[in-house]
């Protein structure tokens, strides 16, 4: 556990009640099984109905999605060494010198450069990229020239992302926890609240520039326009889902 995080805690409040309806089991013709209380609503051709009112032979709606078929990706390159160098120069405002060479060698040694649709690391990077588009950010560390990728969210989710990064040979920091006090002023009132913030980061320009090559925005996301990366259009559907 990270510094300052509790290993266990007591319950402050507990709310519970015994089921007021019997617990029933639904078995469909397709073999799906669902356990629910008799008052639980099920979607039928006549709208939502409580389970207890259904009889054998009634039709109910299911969500049968189980994933998408696997499709072998091509060996086409998504990010070449040259494209990485161009993005590095764009972000660093210069050719990069030894830093660029070290970053390229670091990524190449982990199978991340050149990055292809068939690269074993790409499925993990798809998930990481999706998170950066949401609750992550890529920013420069003032005065150092280094670019840092930061991930914010719930601690269990962050640990899953850390595990994905480690699988592709990267070294994320531990999850940091801190208490934050926030004040929000609106036209109606001022609201204050305290919140625990969990985050971790990956220091070093290699991952940051690689994600930027894949289409991740760098800097303040609300202040810029960006869309779905074009390379995803040629990716298998399971890559796009990730």
PDB file of C-alpha atoms in Angstrom:
ATOM      1  CA  UNK A   1       0.000   0.000   0.000  1.00  0.00           C
ATOM      2  CA  UNK A   2       1.100   3.545  -0.643  1.00  0.00           C
ATOM      3  CA  UNK A   3       2.258   5.791   2.175  1.00  0.00           C
ATOM      4  CA  UNK A   4      -0.631   7.129   4.214  1.00  0.00           C
ATOM      5  CA  UNK A   5      -3.169   4.600   2.871  1.00  0.00           C
ATOM      6  CA  UNK A   6      -5.006   2.422   5.377  1.00  0.00           C
ATOM      7  CA  UNK A   7      -4.863  -1.340   5.119  1.00  0.00           C
ATOM      8  CA  UNK A   8      -8.307  -1.642   6.728  1.00  0.00           C
ATOM      9  CA  UNK A   9     -11.009   0.534   8.197  1.00  0.00           C
ATOM     10  CA  UNK A  10     -14.140   0.218  10.265  1.00  0.00           C
ATOM     11  CA  UNK A  11     -17.676   0.690   8.952  1.00  0.00           C
ATOM     12  CA  UNK A  12     -19.206   4.062   9.806  1.00  0.00           C
ATOM     13  CA  UNK A  13     -22.751   3.276   8.664  1.00  0.00           C
ATOM     14  CA  UNK A  14     -24.502   0.179   7.408  1.00  0.00           C
ATOM     15  CA  UNK A  15     -27.829  -0.006   5.633  1.00  0.00           C
ATOM     16  CA  UNK A  16     -29.457  -3.300   4.746  1.00  0.00           C
ATOM     17  CA  UNK A  17     -32.789  -5.009   4.567  1.00  0.00           C
ATOM     18  CA  UNK A  18     -34.038  -8.519   4.058  1.00  0.00           C
ATOM     19  CA  UNK A  19     -35.558  -9.269   0.643  1.00  0.00           C
ATOM     20  CA  UNK A  20     -39.270  -8.481   0.624  1.00  0.00           C
ATOM     21  CA  UNK A  21     -39.807 -10.792  -2.340  1.00  0.00           C
ATOM     22  CA  UNK A  22     -38.683 -14.377  -2.917  1.00  0.00           C
ATOM     23  CA  UNK A  23     -35.473 -14.899  -4.844  1.00  0.00           C
ATOM     24  CA  UNK A  24     -36.210 -16.554  -8.171  1.00  0.00           C
ATOM     25  CA  UNK A  25     -34.068 -18.079 -10.868  1.00  0.00           C
ATOM     26  CA  UNK A  26     -34.723 -17.437 -14.549  1.00  0.00           C
ATOM     27  CA  UNK A  27     -33.476 -19.991 -17.088  1.00  0.00           C
ATOM     28  CA  UNK A  28     -33.826 -19.030 -20.749  1.00  0.00           C
ATOM     29  CA  UNK A  29     -34.031 -21.348 -23.747  1.00  0.00           C
ATOM     30  CA  UNK A  30     -30.497 -20.263 -24.665  1.00  0.00           C
ATOM     31  CA  UNK A  31     -29.200 -21.443 -21.279  1.00  0.00           C
ATOM     32  CA  UNK A  32     -28.646 -18.059 -19.626  1.00  0.00           C
ATOM     33  CA  UNK A  33     -29.378 -17.994 -15.904  1.00  0.00           C
ATOM     34  CA  UNK A  34     -30.318 -14.983 -13.782  1.00  0.00           C
ATOM     35  CA  UNK A  35     -31.144 -14.839 -10.057  1.00  0.00           C
ATOM     36  CA  UNK A  36     -33.279 -11.909  -8.904  1.00  0.00           C
ATOM     37  CA  UNK A  37     -35.990 -11.005  -6.430  1.00  0.00           C
ATOM     38  CA  UNK A  38     -39.607 -11.279  -7.539  1.00  0.00           C
ATOM     39  CA  UNK A  39     -39.997  -7.488  -7.765  1.00  0.00           C
ATOM     40  CA  UNK A  40     -36.993  -7.053 -10.064  1.00  0.00           C
ATOM     41  CA  UNK A  41     -38.120  -5.608 -13.422  1.00  0.00           C
ATOM     42  CA  UNK A  42     -37.453  -7.540 -16.635  1.00  0.00           C
ATOM     43  CA  UNK A  43     -37.845  -6.117 -20.118  1.00  0.00           C
ATOM     44  CA  UNK A  44     -40.592  -7.888 -22.091  1.00  0.00           C
ATOM     45  CA  UNK A  45     -42.412  -7.143 -25.379  1.00  0.00           C
ATOM     46  CA  UNK A  46     -45.071  -5.466 -23.204  1.00  0.00           C
ATOM     47  CA  UNK A  47     -42.589  -3.277 -21.338  1.00  0.00           C
ATOM     48  CA  UNK A  48     -40.949  -3.721 -17.938  1.00  0.00           C
ATOM     49  CA  UNK A  49     -42.573  -6.342 -15.730  1.00  0.00           C
ATOM     50  CA  UNK A  50     -41.620  -7.676 -12.282  1.00  0.00           C
ATOM     51  CA  UNK A  51     -40.088 -11.124 -12.402  1.00  0.00           C
ATOM     52  CA  UNK A  52     -42.733 -12.543 -10.088  1.00  0.00           C
ATOM     53  CA  UNK A  53     -45.453 -11.882 -12.663  1.00  0.00           C
ATOM     54  CA  UNK A  54     -43.733 -13.843 -15.447  1.00  0.00           C
ATOM     55  CA  UNK A  55     -44.617 -17.427 -16.314  1.00  0.00           C
ATOM     56  CA  UNK A  56     -42.796 -20.123 -18.318  1.00  0.00           C
ATOM     57  CA  UNK A  57     -42.867 -19.263 -22.003  1.00  0.00           C
ATOM     58  CA  UNK A  58     -42.787 -15.482 -21.549  1.00  0.00           C
ATOM     59  CA  UNK A  59     -40.221 -13.600 -23.600  1.00  0.00           C
ATOM     60  CA  UNK A  60     -37.604 -11.389 -21.929  1.00  0.00           C
ATOM     61  CA  UNK A  61     -34.820  -9.270 -23.346  1.00  0.00           C
ATOM     62  CA  UNK A  62     -31.171 -10.183 -22.799  1.00  0.00           C
ATOM     63  CA  UNK A  63     -27.860  -8.514 -23.549  1.00  0.00           C
ATOM     64  CA  UNK A  64     -26.125 -11.368 -25.367  1.00  0.00           C
ATOM     65  CA  UNK A  65     -22.869  -9.536 -26.137  1.00  0.00           C
ATOM     66  CA  UNK A  66     -19.851 -11.678 -25.299  1.00  0.00           C
ATOM     67  CA  UNK A  67     -17.085  -9.780 -27.065  1.00  0.00           C
ATOM     68  CA  UNK A  68     -15.932  -9.461 -30.668  1.00  0.00           C
ATOM     69  CA  UNK A  69     -14.221 -12.124 -32.808  1.00  0.00           C
ATOM     70  CA  UNK A  70     -10.445 -12.120 -32.860  1.00  0.00           C
ATOM     71  CA  UNK A  71      -8.917 -10.776 -36.059  1.00  0.00           C
ATOM     72  CA  UNK A  72      -5.183 -11.087 -36.675  1.00  0.00           C
ATOM     73  CA  UNK A  73      -3.682  -7.577 -36.971  1.00  0.00           C
ATOM     74  CA  UNK A  74      -1.431  -6.624 -39.865  1.00  0.00           C
ATOM     75  CA  UNK A  75       2.289  -5.976 -39.611  1.00  0.00           C
ATOM     76  CA  UNK A  76       1.874  -2.393 -40.831  1.00  0.00           C
ATOM     77  CA  UNK A  77       3.734   0.197 -38.766  1.00  0.00           C
ATOM     78  CA  UNK A  78       1.750   2.714 -36.720  1.00  0.00           C
ATOM     79  CA  UNK A  79       4.719   4.623 -35.270  1.00  0.00           C
ATOM     80  CA  UNK A  80       8.100   4.425 -36.969  1.00  0.00           C
ATOM     81  CA  UNK A  81      11.377   5.592 -35.511  1.00  0.00           C
ATOM     82  CA  UNK A  82      11.289   8.570 -37.854  1.00  0.00           C
ATOM     83  CA  UNK A  83       7.767   9.538 -36.825  1.00  0.00           C
ATOM     84  CA  UNK A  84       8.800   9.296 -33.185  1.00  0.00           C
ATOM     85  CA  UNK A  85      11.766  11.606 -33.854  1.00  0.00           C
ATOM     86  CA  UNK A  86       9.538  14.166 -35.578  1.00  0.00           C
ATOM     87  CA  UNK A  87       7.073  14.182 -32.676  1.00  0.00           C
ATOM     88  CA  UNK A  88       9.953  14.453 -30.198  1.00  0.00           C
ATOM     89  CA  UNK A  89      11.300  17.523 -32.042  1.00  0.00           C
ATOM     90  CA  UNK A  90       7.813  19.044 -32.147  1.00  0.00           C
ATOM     91  CA  UNK A  91       7.272  18.660 -28.405  1.00  0.00           C
ATOM     92  CA  UNK A  92      10.804  19.439 -27.286  1.00  0.00           C
ATOM     93  CA  UNK A  93      11.215  22.367 -29.732  1.00  0.00           C
ATOM     94  CA  UNK A  94      14.421  20.867 -31.064  1.00  0.00           C
ATOM     95  CA  UNK A  95      16.136  17.733 -32.412  1.00  0.00           C
ATOM     96  CA  UNK A  96      16.585  16.205 -28.978  1.00  0.00           C
ATOM     97  CA  UNK A  97      20.223  15.124 -29.002  1.00  0.00           C
ATOM     98  CA  UNK A  98      21.185  12.281 -26.676  1.00  0.00           C
ATOM     99  CA  UNK A  99      17.750  12.245 -25.057  1.00  0.00           C
ATOM    100  CA  UNK A 100      16.079  11.232 -28.298  1.00  0.00           C
ATOM    101  CA  UNK A 101      18.581   8.452 -28.920  1.00  0.00           C
ATOM    102  CA  UNK A 102      18.191   7.100 -25.409  1.00  0.00           C
ATOM    103  CA  UNK A 103      14.394   7.172 -25.610  1.00  0.00           C
ATOM    104  CA  UNK A 104      14.362   5.385 -28.973  1.00  0.00           C
ATOM    105  CA  UNK A 105      16.750   2.713 -27.705  1.00  0.00           C
ATOM    106  CA  UNK A 106      14.673   2.280 -24.526  1.00  0.00           C
ATOM    107  CA  UNK A 107      11.438   1.783 -26.453  1.00  0.00           C
ATOM    108  CA  UNK A 108      13.031  -0.406 -29.127  1.00  0.00           C
ATOM    109  CA  UNK A 109      14.423  -2.701 -26.437  1.00  0.00           C
ATOM    110  CA  UNK A 110      10.885  -3.295 -25.180  1.00  0.00           C
ATOM    111  CA  UNK A 111       9.329  -3.892 -28.576  1.00  0.00           C
ATOM    112  CA  UNK A 112       7.570  -0.510 -28.544  1.00  0.00           C
ATOM    113  CA  UNK A 113       9.404   1.078 -31.474  1.00  0.00           C
ATOM    114  CA  UNK A 114       8.680   0.699 -34.280  1.00  0.00           C
ATOM    115  CA  UNK A 115       5.142   0.055 -33.090  1.00  0.00           C
ATOM    116  CA  UNK A 116       3.025  -2.128 -35.366  1.00  0.00           C
ATOM    117  CA  UNK A 117      -0.550  -3.325 -35.343  1.00  0.00           C
ATOM    118  CA  UNK A 118       0.881  -6.775 -34.606  1.00  0.00           C
ATOM    119  CA  UNK A 119       3.096  -5.620 -31.723  1.00  0.00           C
ATOM    120  CA  UNK A 120       2.291  -7.613 -28.546  1.00  0.00           C
ATOM    121  CA  UNK A 121       2.324  -4.361 -26.572  1.00  0.00           C
ATOM    122  CA  UNK A 122      -0.313  -2.583 -28.668  1.00  0.00           C
ATOM    123  CA  UNK A 123      -3.408  -4.032 -26.905  1.00  0.00           C
ATOM    124  CA  UNK A 124      -2.081  -2.732 -23.585  1.00  0.00           C
ATOM    125  CA  UNK A 125      -1.237   0.651 -25.117  1.00  0.00           C
ATOM    126  CA  UNK A 126      -4.773   0.879 -26.551  1.00  0.00           C
ATOM    127  CA  UNK A 127      -6.178   0.684 -23.019  1.00  0.00           C
ATOM    128  CA  UNK A 128      -3.607   3.134 -21.654  1.00  0.00           C
ATOM    129  CA  UNK A 129      -4.290   5.565 -24.505  1.00  0.00           C
ATOM    130  CA  UNK A 130      -8.025   5.396 -23.854  1.00  0.00           C
ATOM    131  CA  UNK A 131      -7.505   6.249 -20.194  1.00  0.00           C
ATOM    132  CA  UNK A 132      -5.197   9.171 -21.042  1.00  0.00           C
ATOM    133  CA  UNK A 133      -7.948  10.576 -23.269  1.00  0.00           C
ATOM    134  CA  UNK A 134     -10.181  10.525 -20.182  1.00  0.00           C
ATOM    135  CA  UNK A 135      -8.609  10.811 -16.726  1.00  0.00           C
ATOM    136  CA  UNK A 136      -4.948  11.054 -17.665  1.00  0.00           C
ATOM    137  CA  UNK A 137      -2.765  13.881 -18.859  1.00  0.00           C
ATOM    138  CA  UNK A 138       0.589  14.461 -20.531  1.00  0.00           C
ATOM    139  CA  UNK A 139       2.445  17.538 -19.365  1.00  0.00           C
ATOM    140  CA  UNK A 140       5.897  19.081 -19.276  1.00  0.00           C
ATOM    141  CA  UNK A 141       7.747  19.405 -15.994  1.00  0.00           C
ATOM    142  CA  UNK A 142       8.613  23.077 -15.784  1.00  0.00           C
ATOM    143  CA  UNK A 143      12.243  23.844 -16.592  1.00  0.00           C
ATOM    144  CA  UNK A 144      13.353  20.226 -17.012  1.00  0.00           C
ATOM    145  CA  UNK A 145      12.263  19.444 -20.566  1.00  0.00           C
ATOM    146  CA  UNK A 146      10.828  16.113 -19.368  1.00  0.00           C
ATOM    147  CA  UNK A 147       7.326  15.053 -20.242  1.00  0.00           C
ATOM    148  CA  UNK A 148       5.312  13.153 -17.609  1.00  0.00           C
ATOM    149  CA  UNK A 149       2.206  11.008 -18.036  1.00  0.00           C
ATOM    150  CA  UNK A 150      -0.129  11.210 -15.019  1.00  0.00           C
ATOM    151  CA  UNK A 151      -3.079   8.921 -14.285  1.00  0.00           C
ATOM    152  CA  UNK A 152      -5.850   9.886 -11.827  1.00  0.00           C
ATOM    153  CA  UNK A 153      -8.706   7.673 -10.670  1.00  0.00           C
ATOM    154  CA  UNK A 154      -9.774   5.051  -8.156  1.00  0.00           C
ATOM    155  CA  UNK A 155      -6.864   3.169  -6.595  1.00  0.00           C
ATOM    156  CA  UNK A 156      -7.934  -0.337  -7.782  1.00  0.00           C
ATOM    157  CA  UNK A 157      -8.272   0.923 -11.366  1.00  0.00           C
ATOM    158  CA  UNK A 158      -4.888   2.611 -11.168  1.00  0.00           C
ATOM    159  CA  UNK A 159      -3.258  -0.613  -9.986  1.00  0.00           C
ATOM    160  CA  UNK A 160      -4.698  -2.396 -13.041  1.00  0.00           C
ATOM    161  CA  UNK A 161      -3.223   0.277 -15.318  1.00  0.00           C
ATOM    162  CA  UNK A 162       0.138   0.039 -13.547  1.00  0.00           C
ATOM    163  CA  UNK A 163       0.108  -3.715 -14.179  1.00  0.00           C
ATOM    164  CA  UNK A 164      -0.506  -3.132 -17.911  1.00  0.00           C
ATOM    165  CA  UNK A 165       2.392  -0.685 -18.087  1.00  0.00           C
ATOM    166  CA  UNK A 166       4.681  -3.133 -16.329  1.00  0.00           C
ATOM    167  CA  UNK A 167       3.681  -5.848 -18.814  1.00  0.00           C
ATOM    168  CA  UNK A 168       5.147  -3.775 -21.655  1.00  0.00           C
ATOM    169  CA  UNK A 169       8.376  -3.089 -19.779  1.00  0.00           C
ATOM    170  CA  UNK A 170       7.664   0.340 -18.312  1.00  0.00           C
ATOM    171  CA  UNK A 171       8.165   1.422 -14.698  1.00  0.00           C
ATOM    172  CA  UNK A 172       5.305   3.454 -13.223  1.00  0.00           C
ATOM    173  CA  UNK A 173       5.477   5.137  -9.847  1.00  0.00           C
ATOM    174  CA  UNK A 174       3.511   3.832  -6.907  1.00  0.00           C
ATOM    175  CA  UNK A 175      -0.025   5.124  -6.382  1.00  0.00           C
ATOM    176  CA  UNK A 176       0.038   8.370  -4.412  1.00  0.00           C
ATOM    177  CA  UNK A 177      -2.851   9.369  -2.147  1.00  0.00           C
ATOM    178  CA  UNK A 178      -3.609  12.837  -0.846  1.00  0.00           C
ATOM    179  CA  UNK A 179      -6.564  14.654   0.640  1.00  0.00           C
ATOM    180  CA  UNK A 180      -7.765  17.666  -1.334  1.00  0.00           C
ATOM    181  CA  UNK A 181     -10.071  20.505  -0.312  1.00  0.00           C
ATOM    182  CA  UNK A 182     -12.118  21.953  -3.166  1.00  0.00           C
ATOM    183  CA  UNK A 183     -14.201  25.093  -3.493  1.00  0.00           C
ATOM    184  CA  UNK A 184     -16.614  25.579  -6.387  1.00  0.00           C
ATOM    185  CA  UNK A 185     -18.354  28.908  -6.897  1.00  0.00           C
ATOM    186  CA  UNK A 186     -21.471  29.062  -9.024  1.00  0.00           C
ATOM    187  CA  UNK A 187     -24.071  31.723  -9.744  1.00  0.00           C
ATOM    188  CA  UNK A 188     -26.176  30.220  -6.959  1.00  0.00           C
ATOM    189  CA  UNK A 189     -23.809  29.416  -4.131  1.00  0.00           C
ATOM    190  CA  UNK A 190     -20.332  28.339  -3.056  1.00  0.00           C
ATOM    191  CA  UNK A 191     -19.732  24.638  -2.439  1.00  0.00           C
ATOM    192  CA  UNK A 192     -16.856  23.128  -0.500  1.00  0.00           C
ATOM    193  CA  UNK A 193     -15.929  19.492  -0.153  1.00  0.00           C
ATOM    194  CA  UNK A 194     -12.982  17.250   0.692  1.00  0.00           C
ATOM    195  CA  UNK A 195     -11.914  14.383  -1.522  1.00  0.00           C
ATOM    196  CA  UNK A 196      -9.223  11.735  -1.561  1.00  0.00           C
ATOM    197  CA  UNK A 197      -7.222  11.879  -4.772  1.00  0.00           C
ATOM    198  CA  UNK A 198      -5.297   8.837  -6.036  1.00  0.00           C
ATOM    199  CA  UNK A 199      -2.792   9.079  -8.868  1.00  0.00           C
ATOM    200  CA  UNK A 200       0.447   7.736 -10.263  1.00  0.00           C
ATOM    201  CA  UNK A 201       2.814   8.838 -12.992  1.00  0.00           C
ATOM    202  CA  UNK A 202       5.360   7.638 -15.512  1.00  0.00           C
ATOM    203  CA  UNK A 203       8.374   9.940 -15.611  1.00  0.00           C
ATOM    204  CA  UNK A 204      10.380  10.130 -18.815  1.00  0.00           C
ATOM    205  CA  UNK A 205       9.670  11.336 -22.300  1.00  0.00           C
ATOM    206  CA  UNK A 206       9.603   7.958 -24.049  1.00  0.00           C
ATOM    207  CA  UNK A 207       6.048   6.892 -23.152  1.00  0.00           C
ATOM    208  CA  UNK A 208       4.718  10.440 -23.379  1.00  0.00           C
ATOM    209  CA  UNK A 209       6.014  10.996 -26.916  1.00  0.00           C
ATOM    210  CA  UNK A 210       4.872   7.523 -28.006  1.00  0.00           C
ATOM    211  CA  UNK A 211       1.329   8.238 -26.754  1.00  0.00           C
ATOM    212  CA  UNK A 212       1.440  11.617 -28.499  1.00  0.00           C
ATOM    213  CA  UNK A 213       2.361   9.804 -31.724  1.00  0.00           C
ATOM    214  CA  UNK A 214      -0.720   7.633 -31.192  1.00  0.00           C
ATOM    215  CA  UNK A 215      -2.891  10.748 -30.966  1.00  0.00           C
ATOM    216  CA  UNK A 216      -3.015  11.607 -27.260  1.00  0.00           C
ATOM    217  CA  UNK A 217      -3.265  15.364 -26.579  1.00  0.00           C
ATOM    218  CA  UNK A 218      -0.349  16.986 -24.755  1.00  0.00           C
ATOM    219  CA  UNK A 219      -1.010  19.752 -22.249  1.00  0.00           C
ATOM    220  CA  UNK A 220      -4.387  21.189 -21.247  1.00  0.00           C
ATOM    221  CA  UNK A 221      -6.999  19.037 -22.970  1.00  0.00           C
ATOM    222  CA  UNK A 222      -9.932  21.476 -22.532  1.00  0.00           C
ATOM    223  CA  UNK A 223      -7.970  24.138 -24.420  1.00  0.00           C
ATOM    224  CA  UNK A 224      -7.432  22.120 -27.612  1.00  0.00           C
ATOM    225  CA  UNK A 225      -9.297  20.141 -30.227  1.00  0.00           C
ATOM    226  CA  UNK A 226      -8.604  16.451 -30.737  1.00  0.00           C
ATOM    227  CA  UNK A 227     -10.449  13.430 -32.007  1.00  0.00           C
ATOM    228  CA  UNK A 228     -10.223   9.672 -32.459  1.00  0.00           C
ATOM    229  CA  UNK A 229      -6.761   8.738 -33.818  1.00  0.00           C
ATOM    230  CA  UNK A 230      -6.837   8.016 -37.549  1.00  0.00           C
ATOM    231  CA  UNK A 231      -4.744   4.837 -37.214  1.00  0.00           C
ATOM    232  CA  UNK A 232      -7.601   3.166 -35.317  1.00  0.00           C
ATOM    233  CA  UNK A 233      -9.699   3.172 -38.497  1.00  0.00           C
ATOM    234  CA  UNK A 234      -7.425   0.467 -39.917  1.00  0.00           C
ATOM    235  CA  UNK A 235      -7.187  -1.490 -36.661  1.00  0.00           C
ATOM    236  CA  UNK A 236      -9.128  -4.692 -35.928  1.00  0.00           C
ATOM    237  CA  UNK A 237     -12.387  -4.153 -34.072  1.00  0.00           C
ATOM    238  CA  UNK A 238     -10.999  -5.649 -30.844  1.00  0.00           C
ATOM    239  CA  UNK A 239      -8.220  -3.032 -30.848  1.00  0.00           C
ATOM    240  CA  UNK A 240     -10.845  -0.296 -31.162  1.00  0.00           C
ATOM    241  CA  UNK A 241     -12.856  -1.770 -28.284  1.00  0.00           C
ATOM    242  CA  UNK A 242      -9.765  -1.755 -26.084  1.00  0.00           C
TER     243      UNK A 242
END
